[in-house]
């Protein structure tokens, strides 16, 4: 496995790059905008294809690299469904899995530091964001932080992981790089409390100054959405209303780019072909399923996904691959639901 812990010395942020093999798919956790060139260089040096970029929560102390990485690699951006960021490509909730080739992370919803904080468990380790730091815990005094929720996330979720689980936080200010759940239980001063009330007392009496970049970072981090205007200006876009009018017509092929878990949870537009975004390049290239389908039948490919991000990137790639009769549904299934579009297969696990 390739596992890199990368450091931004300005915000003391740790960013994690994971891949199962050289030449394979990679994912990145908590990237920092100023370091994006370095990540891209490293991805190139290790011959990795970045497919997912995840933020554990909306950061207040640095600007995220999520949007820049998406624009430069066409990777999927992932955050929790509670996050107030305008658009990401994929949203997860407690217990969901984030998969790439050879690696699977389990999402744990751990509110408290913020109301959109997640931790991600991978085999012997957990990426704790700012929920659990080494000998510390994330502050709870802004972004809908809540010390009682933090206590619950720490004591009833994170500390229930096996003691030997490695703890990789999103920050460290003292130079520590890794700990374990057992070590934190024993030595983290914030965790030596007998009740949620006692924990809340500690957290509300910290009186910390705001992070220096907070006024810039939070608004920037809430606006990560890919602009879908240019795609629309090129005529490659249908509104959800327009899509409703053409769905079911014989010259249309609806292509669902989401993952199976998203389809099971949220349903699909009836009659969709499933072609996950991760397999897009093969599917739209010469000889690929979608390429052949479009060529052989002359039908119009209508891509859609959860929020219109993956489909906007897919339609651009499809046009570049010569599939000129392709478009996408602006705003994705989210917009489709808002105009009461018909759904099939919803309500799965
Ligand atoms: Fe944070």
PDB file of C-alpha atoms in Angstrom, residues 14 33-34 52 68 73 96 106-107 115 119 148 158 250 256 259 293 298 331 333 343:
ATOM      1  CA  UNK A  14      -1.938  16.715   7.680  1.00  0.00           C
ATOM      2  CA  UNK A  33      -5.126  24.504  -1.690  1.00  0.00           C
ATOM      3  CA  UNK A  34      -1.580  25.888  -1.455  1.00  0.00           C
ATOM      4  CA  UNK A  52     -11.504  10.843  -4.923  1.00  0.00           C
ATOM      5  CA  UNK A  68      -8.730  22.670  -7.481  1.00  0.00           C
ATOM      6  CA  UNK A  73      -7.831  15.761 -12.300  1.00  0.00           C
ATOM      7  CA  UNK A  96     -21.278   4.533   4.083  1.00  0.00           C
ATOM      8  CA  UNK A 106     -15.920   3.491   6.338  1.00  0.00           C
ATOM      9  CA  UNK A 107     -17.472   6.871   7.116  1.00  0.00           C
ATOM     10  CA  UNK A 115     -21.777  19.635  12.743  1.00  0.00           C
ATOM     11  CA  UNK A 119     -13.869  10.242  10.617  1.00  0.00           C
ATOM     12  CA  UNK A 148     -21.888  17.342  24.094  1.00  0.00           C
ATOM     13  CA  UNK A 158     -14.112   6.667  18.170  1.00  0.00           C
ATOM     14  CA  UNK A 250     -36.723   6.402 -27.766  1.00  0.00           C
ATOM     15  CA  UNK A 256     -26.470   7.106 -14.304  1.00  0.00           C
ATOM     16  CA  UNK A 259     -22.088   4.306  -7.483  1.00  0.00           C
ATOM     17  CA  UNK A 293     -24.127   2.551 -28.070  1.00  0.00           C
ATOM     18  CA  UNK A 298     -27.387   7.616 -32.920  1.00  0.00           C
ATOM     19  CA  UNK A 331     -28.061  19.745 -10.791  1.00  0.00           C
ATOM     20  CA  UNK A 333     -30.827  13.791  -9.168  1.00  0.00           C
ATOM     21  CA  UNK A 343     -37.934   7.642  -9.290  1.00  0.00           C
TER      22      UNK A 343
END
